[in-house]
Short mmCIF file of C-alpha atoms and ligand atoms in Angstrom, two decimals:
data_model
loop_
_atom_site.label_atom_id
_atom_site.label_comp_id
_atom_site.label_asym_id
_atom_site.label_seq_id
_atom_site.Cartn_x
_atom_site.Cartn_y
_atom_site.Cartn_z
CA MET A 1 0.00 0.00 0.00
CA VAL A 2 1.27 3.44 -0.91
CA SER A 3 2.14 5.55 2.11
CA PRO A 4 -0.66 7.99 2.82
CA ARG A 5 1.97 10.56 3.74
CA ARG A 6 3.51 10.83 0.31
CA ASP A 7 1.54 13.76 -0.94
CA SER A 8 1.27 15.74 2.27
CA ALA A 9 4.92 16.68 2.73
CA ASP A 10 4.05 20.18 3.85
CA SER A 11 1.09 19.22 5.99
CA SER A 12 0.71 19.52 9.73
CA ALA A 13 0.29 15.74 9.96
CA GLU A 14 3.89 15.12 8.89
CA PRO A 15 5.95 15.56 12.09
CA LEU A 16 4.32 12.59 13.85
CA ASN A 17 6.42 9.51 14.64
CA GLN A 18 3.75 7.04 13.51
CA PRO A 19 1.52 7.14 10.42
CA PRO A 20 -1.34 9.51 11.22
CA GLY A 21 -4.85 8.13 11.83
CA VAL A 22 -7.91 8.83 9.69
CA SER A 23 -9.15 11.80 11.67
CA THR A 24 -5.71 13.42 11.85
CA LEU A 25 -5.44 13.05 8.08
CA SER A 26 -8.91 14.41 7.41
CA VAL A 27 -8.25 17.46 9.60
CA HIS A 28 -4.66 18.22 8.56
CA ALA A 29 -3.42 16.31 5.49
CA GLY A 30 -2.78 18.31 2.36
CA GLU A 31 -2.85 21.69 4.08
CA ASP A 32 0.08 24.03 4.39
CA ARG A 33 0.95 24.55 8.05
CA GLN A 34 1.24 28.29 7.55
CA LYS A 35 -1.21 29.75 5.05
CA ALA A 36 -0.96 32.73 2.73
CA THR A 37 -2.91 35.06 4.99
CA ASN A 38 -1.85 33.38 8.26
CA SER A 39 -5.47 32.30 8.68
CA LEU A 40 -5.89 28.89 10.29
CA THR A 41 -8.32 27.84 7.56
CA ASP A 42 -7.61 27.87 3.84
CA PRO A 43 -8.49 31.15 2.14
CA ILE A 44 -11.01 30.77 -0.71
CA VAL A 45 -9.18 31.88 -3.84
CA CYS A 46 -11.70 33.33 -6.30
CA ALA A 47 -9.62 33.67 -9.44
CA SER A 48 -10.30 32.57 -12.99
CA THR A 49 -6.71 33.31 -13.94
CA TYR A 50 -3.29 33.75 -12.30
CA SER A 51 -0.71 36.36 -13.14
CA PHE A 52 3.00 35.96 -13.89
CA ALA A 53 5.61 38.52 -12.75
CA ASN A 54 7.28 38.57 -16.19
CA THR A 55 7.93 36.48 -19.30
CA GLN A 56 10.69 34.49 -17.61
CA ALA A 57 8.20 33.44 -14.93
CA VAL A 58 5.92 32.02 -17.64
CA ILE A 59 8.84 30.12 -19.18
CA ASP A 60 9.94 28.78 -15.76
CA TYR A 61 6.40 27.60 -15.08
CA ILE A 62 6.33 25.68 -18.37
CA GLN A 63 9.86 24.26 -18.29
CA LYS A 64 10.19 23.50 -14.57
CA LYS A 65 6.58 22.31 -14.31
CA GLU A 66 6.09 24.51 -11.24
CA LYS A 67 2.98 23.90 -9.17
CA ARG A 68 1.18 27.24 -9.38
CA GLY A 69 -1.99 28.72 -10.81
CA GLU A 70 -2.27 29.30 -14.55
CA TYR A 71 -5.82 29.37 -15.83
CA GLY A 72 -8.75 28.33 -13.61
CA ARG A 73 -9.86 25.39 -15.76
CA TYR A 74 -6.59 23.58 -14.94
CA GLY A 75 -6.91 23.80 -11.16
CA ASN A 76 -6.88 26.18 -8.22
CA PRO A 77 -5.24 26.38 -4.78
CA ASN A 78 -8.37 25.15 -2.94
CA GLU A 79 -8.42 22.11 -5.20
CA TRP A 80 -4.77 21.24 -4.52
CA VAL A 81 -5.49 21.03 -0.79
CA VAL A 82 -8.56 18.82 -1.21
CA GLU A 83 -6.80 16.56 -3.70
CA ARG A 84 -3.85 16.01 -1.35
CA LYS A 85 -6.23 15.35 1.55
CA LEU A 86 -8.27 12.80 -0.42
CA ALA A 87 -5.15 11.04 -1.75
CA ALA A 88 -3.90 10.75 1.84
CA LEU A 89 -7.23 9.37 3.11
CA GLU A 90 -7.42 6.84 0.30
CA GLY A 91 -3.77 5.76 0.51
CA GLY A 92 -3.16 6.66 -3.14
CA GLU A 93 -0.50 8.71 -4.89
CA GLU A 94 -2.72 11.18 -6.65
CA ALA A 95 -6.31 12.40 -6.54
CA ILE A 96 -8.20 14.34 -9.20
CA VAL A 97 -11.33 16.17 -8.10
CA TYR A 98 -14.25 16.73 -10.48
CA SER A 99 -17.46 18.74 -10.43
CA SER A 100 -19.53 15.58 -9.72
CA GLY A 101 -19.15 11.83 -9.37
CA MET A 102 -20.50 11.36 -12.89
CA ALA A 103 -17.99 13.88 -14.26
CA ALA A 104 -15.25 11.76 -12.63
CA ILE A 105 -16.51 8.52 -14.22
CA VAL A 106 -16.90 10.18 -17.62
CA GLY A 107 -13.49 11.84 -17.28
CA LEU A 108 -11.70 8.57 -16.53
CA LEU A 109 -13.45 6.42 -19.14
CA MET A 110 -13.22 9.06 -21.88
CA THR A 111 -9.47 9.23 -21.28
CA LYS A 112 -8.77 5.53 -21.08
CA LEU A 113 -11.09 4.05 -23.75
CA SER A 114 -10.82 4.39 -27.53
CA SER A 115 -12.91 3.12 -30.41
CA GLY A 116 -12.85 -0.68 -30.51
CA ASP A 117 -11.91 -1.02 -26.82
CA GLU A 118 -14.06 -2.96 -24.41
CA VAL A 119 -15.10 -2.43 -20.81
CA VAL A 120 -16.57 -5.10 -18.53
CA PHE A 121 -19.03 -4.12 -15.78
CA PHE A 122 -20.60 -5.96 -12.89
CA ASP A 123 -24.28 -5.37 -13.61
CA GLU A 124 -25.35 -3.90 -10.25
CA CYS A 125 -24.18 -0.39 -10.83
CA TYR A 126 -25.23 3.22 -10.68
CA HIS A 127 -27.76 3.60 -13.50
CA ARG A 128 -26.12 6.69 -15.01
CA SER A 129 -22.70 4.96 -15.21
CA ARG A 130 -24.38 2.12 -17.07
CA GLU A 131 -26.18 4.59 -19.33
CA PHE A 132 -22.98 6.49 -20.12
CA CYS A 133 -21.25 3.31 -21.25
CA SER A 134 -24.01 1.44 -23.04
CA LYS A 135 -25.62 4.46 -24.70
CA HIS A 136 -22.90 7.06 -25.16
CA LEU A 137 -19.49 5.38 -25.24
CA ALA A 138 -21.14 3.00 -27.72
CA ARG A 139 -21.50 5.93 -30.13
CA PHE A 140 -17.71 6.21 -30.13
CA GLY A 141 -17.23 2.50 -30.80
CA VAL A 142 -16.55 1.34 -27.25
CA VAL A 143 -18.10 -2.03 -26.41
CA THR A 144 -19.66 -2.50 -22.95
CA ARG A 145 -20.10 -6.02 -21.56
CA GLN A 146 -22.14 -6.58 -18.43
CA VAL A 147 -21.84 -9.67 -16.27
CA LYS A 148 -23.66 -10.62 -13.09
CA ALA A 149 -22.28 -8.84 -10.02
CA CYS A 150 -19.65 -10.87 -8.15
CA ASP A 151 -19.54 -13.57 -10.84
CA TYR A 152 -15.76 -13.57 -11.26
CA GLU A 153 -15.73 -16.43 -13.73
CA ALA A 154 -18.18 -14.61 -15.99
CA MET A 155 -16.06 -11.48 -15.70
CA GLU A 156 -12.94 -13.37 -16.69
CA GLN A 157 -14.75 -15.00 -19.63
CA ALA A 158 -15.95 -11.61 -20.85
CA ILE A 159 -12.36 -10.36 -21.18
CA THR A 160 -11.00 -10.23 -24.74
CA PRO A 161 -7.72 -8.82 -26.14
CA ARG A 162 -9.59 -5.50 -26.57
CA THR A 163 -10.67 -5.21 -22.92
CA ARG A 164 -9.15 -2.14 -21.23
CA MET A 165 -11.08 -1.75 -17.98
CA LEU A 166 -12.97 -3.79 -15.38
CA VAL A 167 -15.51 -1.73 -13.44
CA SER A 168 -17.53 -2.36 -10.31
CA GLU A 169 -18.98 -0.71 -7.27
CA SER A 170 -18.47 -2.09 -3.80
CA PRO A 171 -20.79 -2.22 -2.03
CA THR A 172 -23.22 -1.94 -4.94
CA ASN A 173 -26.15 0.44 -5.01
CA PRO A 174 -28.93 -0.40 -4.05
CA HIS A 175 -28.26 -4.13 -3.57
CA LEU A 176 -25.25 -3.77 -1.27
CA SER A 177 -23.34 -6.68 -2.81
CA VAL A 178 -19.69 -6.74 -1.77
CA VAL A 179 -16.95 -7.39 -4.32
CA ASP A 180 -13.94 -9.53 -3.36
CA LEU A 181 -11.36 -6.87 -4.19
CA GLU A 182 -8.38 -9.19 -4.12
CA ARG A 183 -10.04 -11.47 -6.68
CA PHE A 184 -11.19 -8.55 -8.78
CA ALA A 185 -7.74 -6.91 -8.86
CA THR A 186 -6.05 -10.25 -9.54
CA ILE A 187 -8.21 -10.87 -12.61
CA GLY A 188 -7.23 -7.43 -13.87
CA ARG A 189 -3.51 -7.97 -13.34
CA LYS A 190 -3.59 -11.46 -14.86
CA HIS A 191 -5.10 -10.11 -18.09
CA LYS A 192 -3.24 -6.77 -17.98
CA VAL A 193 -6.53 -4.88 -17.73
CA GLU A 194 -6.94 -1.89 -15.42
CA THR A 195 -9.49 -2.02 -12.59
CA LEU A 196 -11.86 0.64 -11.25
CA ILE A 197 -13.89 0.49 -8.05
CA ASP A 198 -16.61 3.01 -7.31
CA ALA A 199 -16.37 2.95 -3.51
CA THR A 200 -18.84 5.78 -2.89
CA LEU A 201 -20.96 3.67 -0.52
CA ALA A 202 -17.97 2.43 1.47
CA THR A 203 -15.78 5.57 1.72
CA PRO A 204 -12.04 5.39 2.51
CA TYR A 205 -12.97 5.00 6.19
CA ASN A 206 -14.64 1.64 5.61
CA LEU A 207 -12.69 0.30 2.62
CA GLN A 208 -9.24 0.84 1.05
CA PRO A 209 -9.41 -0.66 -2.47
CA ILE A 210 -5.88 0.46 -3.45
CA SER A 211 -4.40 -1.75 -0.74
CA TYR A 212 -5.87 -4.74 -2.62
CA GLY A 213 -4.21 -3.71 -5.89
CA VAL A 214 -7.15 -1.94 -7.52
CA ASP A 215 -5.88 0.71 -9.98
CA TYR A 216 -8.47 3.46 -9.60
CA VAL A 217 -10.88 4.32 -6.79
CA LEU A 218 -13.76 6.59 -7.55
CA HIS A 219 -16.13 8.45 -5.23
CA SER A 220 -19.11 10.63 -5.63
CA ALA A 221 -17.83 13.17 -3.07
CA THR A 222 -21.38 14.51 -3.09
CA LYS A 223 -22.16 11.68 -0.67
CA TYR A 224 -20.14 10.83 2.48
CA LEU A 225 -16.98 12.84 1.68
CA GLY A 226 -18.81 16.17 1.45
CA GLY A 227 -21.28 14.71 3.89
CA HIS A 228 -23.72 17.61 4.33
CA ASN A 229 -26.04 17.38 1.31
CA ASP A 230 -24.82 20.82 0.21
CA LEU A 231 -22.40 20.19 -2.67
CA LEU A 232 -21.66 18.03 -5.70
CA ALA A 233 -18.16 16.73 -6.41
CA GLY A 234 -16.35 13.60 -7.51
CA VAL A 235 -12.85 12.19 -7.16
CA ILE A 236 -10.59 9.59 -8.75
CA VAL A 237 -7.58 8.31 -6.77
CA GLY A 238 -4.78 6.22 -8.24
CA GLY A 239 -1.14 6.18 -9.36
CA ALA A 240 0.38 9.50 -10.44
CA GLU A 241 1.64 8.16 -13.75
CA GLN A 242 -1.62 6.45 -14.63
CA LEU A 243 -3.57 9.62 -13.89
CA ALA A 244 -1.40 12.12 -15.80
CA ASP A 245 -3.46 11.85 -19.01
CA VAL A 246 -6.70 11.86 -17.00
CA ARG A 247 -5.78 15.21 -15.47
CA LYS A 248 -4.93 16.63 -18.90
CA MET A 249 -8.31 15.44 -20.19
CA ARG A 250 -10.10 17.10 -17.29
CA GLY A 251 -8.48 20.36 -18.37
CA ILE A 252 -10.21 19.84 -21.70
CA LEU A 253 -13.57 18.64 -20.37
CA GLY A 254 -13.64 21.55 -17.93
CA SER A 255 -15.40 19.59 -15.18
CA ILE A 256 -13.74 21.54 -12.38
CA ASN A 257 -15.07 22.87 -9.07
CA SER A 258 -15.31 26.44 -7.93
CA ALA A 259 -13.11 27.48 -5.01
CA HIS A 260 -16.23 27.87 -2.84
CA ASN A 261 -17.34 24.33 -3.56
CA LEU A 262 -13.90 22.98 -2.76
CA TYR A 263 -13.82 24.88 0.51
CA LEU A 264 -17.14 23.26 1.47
CA LEU A 265 -15.69 19.85 0.63
CA GLU A 266 -12.56 20.55 2.68
CA ARG A 267 -14.71 21.69 5.60
CA GLY A 268 -16.95 18.64 5.32
CA LEU A 269 -13.92 16.36 5.39
CA LYS A 270 -12.74 17.71 8.75
CA THR A 271 -15.40 15.64 10.54
CA PHE A 272 -15.19 12.66 8.18
CA GLU A 273 -14.26 9.99 10.72
CA LEU A 274 -16.74 11.19 13.34
CA ARG A 275 -19.56 11.20 10.81
CA MET A 276 -18.64 7.76 9.46
CA GLN A 277 -18.61 6.28 12.94
CA ARG A 278 -22.18 7.49 13.48
CA HIS A 279 -23.32 6.48 9.98
CA ASN A 280 -21.91 2.99 10.62
CA GLU A 281 -23.56 2.76 14.04
CA ASN A 282 -26.93 4.01 12.77
CA GLY A 283 -26.76 1.73 9.73
CA GLN A 284 -26.10 -1.37 11.84
CA LYS A 285 -28.71 -0.66 14.53
CA VAL A 286 -31.44 0.43 12.12
CA ALA A 287 -30.76 -2.61 9.88
CA GLU A 288 -31.09 -4.88 12.93
CA PHE A 289 -34.34 -3.18 13.92
CA LEU A 290 -35.78 -3.53 10.41
CA ALA A 291 -34.69 -7.17 10.10
CA ALA A 292 -36.66 -8.01 13.27
CA HIS A 293 -39.80 -6.09 12.25
CA PRO A 294 -42.83 -8.21 11.22
CA ARG A 295 -43.76 -5.87 8.33
CA VAL A 296 -40.32 -6.17 6.75
CA GLU A 297 -39.80 -9.04 4.32
CA LYS A 298 -36.02 -8.70 3.91
CA VAL A 299 -33.17 -6.29 4.64
CA LEU A 300 -30.01 -5.87 2.55
CA TYR A 301 -27.16 -4.60 4.73
CA PRO A 302 -23.61 -6.04 4.71
CA GLY A 303 -23.41 -5.80 8.52
CA LEU A 304 -26.21 -8.36 9.02
CA ASP A 305 -25.39 -12.08 9.46
CA SER A 306 -28.12 -12.80 6.92
CA HIS A 307 -26.37 -10.81 4.17
CA PRO A 308 -24.91 -13.09 1.47
CA TYR A 309 -21.56 -11.24 1.56
CA HIS A 310 -21.39 -10.67 5.34
CA GLU A 311 -18.19 -12.67 5.91
CA LEU A 312 -16.36 -10.97 3.04
CA ALA A 313 -17.61 -7.56 4.18
CA ARG A 314 -16.28 -8.24 7.68
CA GLU A 315 -12.86 -9.11 6.29
CA GLN A 316 -12.61 -6.15 3.93
CA MET A 317 -14.48 -3.37 5.69
CA ARG A 318 -14.13 -1.45 8.93
CA GLY A 319 -17.86 -0.71 9.03
CA PHE A 320 -20.80 -1.04 6.68
CA GLY A 321 -22.03 2.52 6.19
CA GLY A 322 -25.44 4.12 6.48
CA LEU A 323 -27.22 2.77 3.41
CA ILE A 324 -29.91 0.11 3.93
CA THR A 325 -32.24 -1.44 1.37
CA PHE A 326 -35.36 -3.20 2.64
CA PHE A 327 -38.59 -4.69 1.32
CA VAL A 328 -42.05 -4.18 2.80
CA LYS A 329 -43.87 -7.49 3.30
CA ASP A 330 -46.91 -8.19 1.08
CA ALA A 331 -46.95 -4.58 -0.17
CA ASP A 332 -47.65 -3.30 -3.67
CA TRP A 333 -46.02 -0.07 -4.81
CA ARG A 334 -48.76 2.08 -3.24
CA ALA A 335 -48.61 0.44 0.19
CA THR A 336 -44.82 0.83 0.07
CA ALA A 337 -45.21 4.51 -0.82
CA ASP A 338 -47.55 4.86 2.19
CA VAL A 339 -44.74 3.68 4.49
CA VAL A 340 -42.38 6.23 2.91
CA ASP A 341 -45.01 8.98 3.29
CA ARG A 342 -45.61 8.21 6.98
CA VAL A 343 -41.93 8.71 7.90
CA LYS A 344 -41.48 12.06 9.66
CA LEU A 345 -37.78 12.45 10.37
CA ALA A 346 -36.24 11.06 7.19
CA ARG A 347 -36.77 13.26 4.15
CA ILE A 348 -37.89 11.94 0.78
CA ALA A 349 -34.99 12.65 -1.56
CA PRO A 350 -32.46 10.93 -3.82
CA SER A 351 -28.78 10.84 -2.78
CA LEU A 352 -27.16 9.37 0.33
CA GLY A 353 -24.27 9.86 2.70
CA GLY A 354 -25.22 13.21 4.22
CA VAL A 355 -25.94 14.07 7.85
CA GLU A 356 -29.71 14.11 7.16
CA THR A 357 -31.45 10.74 6.86
CA LEU A 358 -33.03 10.28 3.43
CA ILE A 359 -35.62 7.74 2.29
CA GLU A 360 -36.83 6.81 -1.18
CA GLN A 361 -38.65 4.14 -3.13
CA PRO A 362 -36.28 3.38 -6.06
CA LEU A 363 -39.23 2.41 -8.29
CA VAL A 364 -40.64 5.93 -7.96
CA MET A 365 -37.47 8.00 -7.57
CA SER A 366 -35.26 6.50 -10.28
CA TYR A 367 -37.20 3.94 -12.32
CA PHE A 368 -40.77 5.30 -12.59
CA GLU A 369 -40.75 5.52 -16.37
CA VAL A 370 -38.52 2.51 -16.95
CA PRO A 371 -40.36 -0.50 -18.48
CA VAL A 372 -41.29 -3.28 -16.02
CA ALA A 373 -39.08 -5.84 -17.76
CA ASP A 374 -36.02 -3.59 -17.37
CA ARG A 375 -36.86 -2.89 -13.71
CA GLN A 376 -37.00 -6.63 -13.11
CA ARG A 377 -33.69 -7.09 -14.91
CA PHE A 378 -32.05 -4.39 -12.76
CA GLY A 379 -33.58 -5.91 -9.59
CA ILE A 380 -35.84 -3.01 -8.61
CA PRO A 381 -39.12 -4.48 -7.26
CA ASP A 382 -42.10 -2.28 -6.32
CA HIS A 383 -41.82 -2.90 -2.56
CA MET A 384 -38.14 -1.87 -2.23
CA ILE A 385 -37.19 1.09 0.00
CA ARG A 386 -33.72 2.65 0.20
CA LEU A 387 -32.81 4.37 3.43
CA SER A 388 -29.66 6.45 3.89
CA CYS A 389 -29.12 6.80 7.63
CA GLY A 390 -27.76 10.20 8.60
CA ILE A 391 -26.15 11.07 11.91
CA GLU A 392 -29.30 11.73 13.95
CA ASP A 393 -29.81 9.84 17.22
CA THR A 394 -30.32 6.15 16.53
CA ARG A 395 -33.32 5.97 18.87
CA ASP A 396 -35.13 8.72 17.01
CA LEU A 397 -34.57 7.06 13.63
CA ILE A 398 -35.86 3.73 14.93
CA ASP A 399 -38.92 5.28 16.63
CA ASP A 400 -39.80 7.07 13.41
CA LEU A 401 -39.49 3.96 11.25
CA ALA A 402 -41.49 1.96 13.81
CA GLN A 403 -44.46 4.35 13.60
CA ALA A 404 -44.24 4.45 9.79
CA LEU A 405 -44.25 0.64 9.50
CA ASP A 406 -46.95 0.12 12.17
CA GLY A 407 -49.24 2.86 10.83
C1 PLP B 1 -24.28 9.35 -6.57
C2 PLP B 1 -23.42 8.29 -7.13
C3 PLP B 1 -22.69 8.50 -8.31
C4 PLP B 1 -22.77 9.78 -9.10
O1 PLP B 1 -22.25 10.86 -8.38
P1 PLP B 1 -22.75 12.39 -8.60
O2 PLP B 1 -21.90 13.15 -7.63
O3 PLP B 1 -24.22 12.42 -8.29
O4 PLP B 1 -22.49 12.72 -10.02
C5 PLP B 1 -21.88 7.48 -8.76
N1 PLP B 1 -21.78 6.31 -8.11
C6 PLP B 1 -22.48 6.06 -6.97
C7 PLP B 1 -22.34 4.76 -6.29
C8 PLP B 1 -23.33 7.05 -6.45
O5 PLP B 1 -24.02 6.81 -5.33
#
């Protein structure tokens, strides 16, 4: 595993004798100890462009590859801090931050795939990632193959000499399947194909894919990393060399964040470990409550003994996050919607990973106009509810769900 200290040479976390812990990294990594204005926090630099003292300064910047501002589409000082912090948290060499999780996925795949290349997906994946590949990359001659999630033999069989990337989420959304990262990365290395894990649901607190040999880790930073339901961002972490062309491509795509947005992300990250501990605790206790409730048919949560990937999740993950999928017993879509509508504390909204608990019926929120056959193929039945536990008091969340289910 790459040392998490590599990219934070000037950070306050550096003088420690032992490798810093998660919270120390999330508070200090990537930040200069003494800042431009002597403020404790990072100043928000609102600049679309950066000036040079003279012509020689421009030439030095180009020839010596100095790290400084040039034009805002290529980066900004607030971004450098957040990128170093995220690389440190993930245990990777380099992080590239994007304006959303989808921009990060598009940015990576657009850079790495050319006409005639193939990409293999585990089929339980974020519906927009699937759509980008099957509908849009297809227009540029890229072939997408989908195999059943966690079917490693099928994945290996789908690899051809044109395969360039293996892609999966772990845990998957909304089915919470857990990918055996060692197996996944080994298949990639054996066939000389790069591997990408979207670890949005796990976060670097619960899972460290790079330590298993995965090439790229992707997050929708809109979720747990930002953590407050107030920003959109995405990030890719991986090797510096492998990401050099990806960064250049981002400069062309222009999917960059404003300094304000990056400051919000940096501020959200300060409490990352504390929030994750509560998300994990709420997720586990609420999942246990739901699993024991007579109106609940089934609960999908990797922290439950009943979960098909529980043992693997326990080996790979520190905790299991705040996302729970459950099914209301003997309920059609309307009776399921009634449960959702009776909940008082959780808010009805898409997204996950923020401090506020959110609830949604995937059929209605994301698949309402999708044909029944496709919904069945994607595993989205009418009586499925997705709950993203925030950081409220566990007791209050459980009381609220109890009255909604009993009502
Ligand atoms: C939300 C999400 C995305 C997309 O991220 P945005 O920030 O909304 O663009 C990708 N993957 C997973 C697993 C997600 O939950």
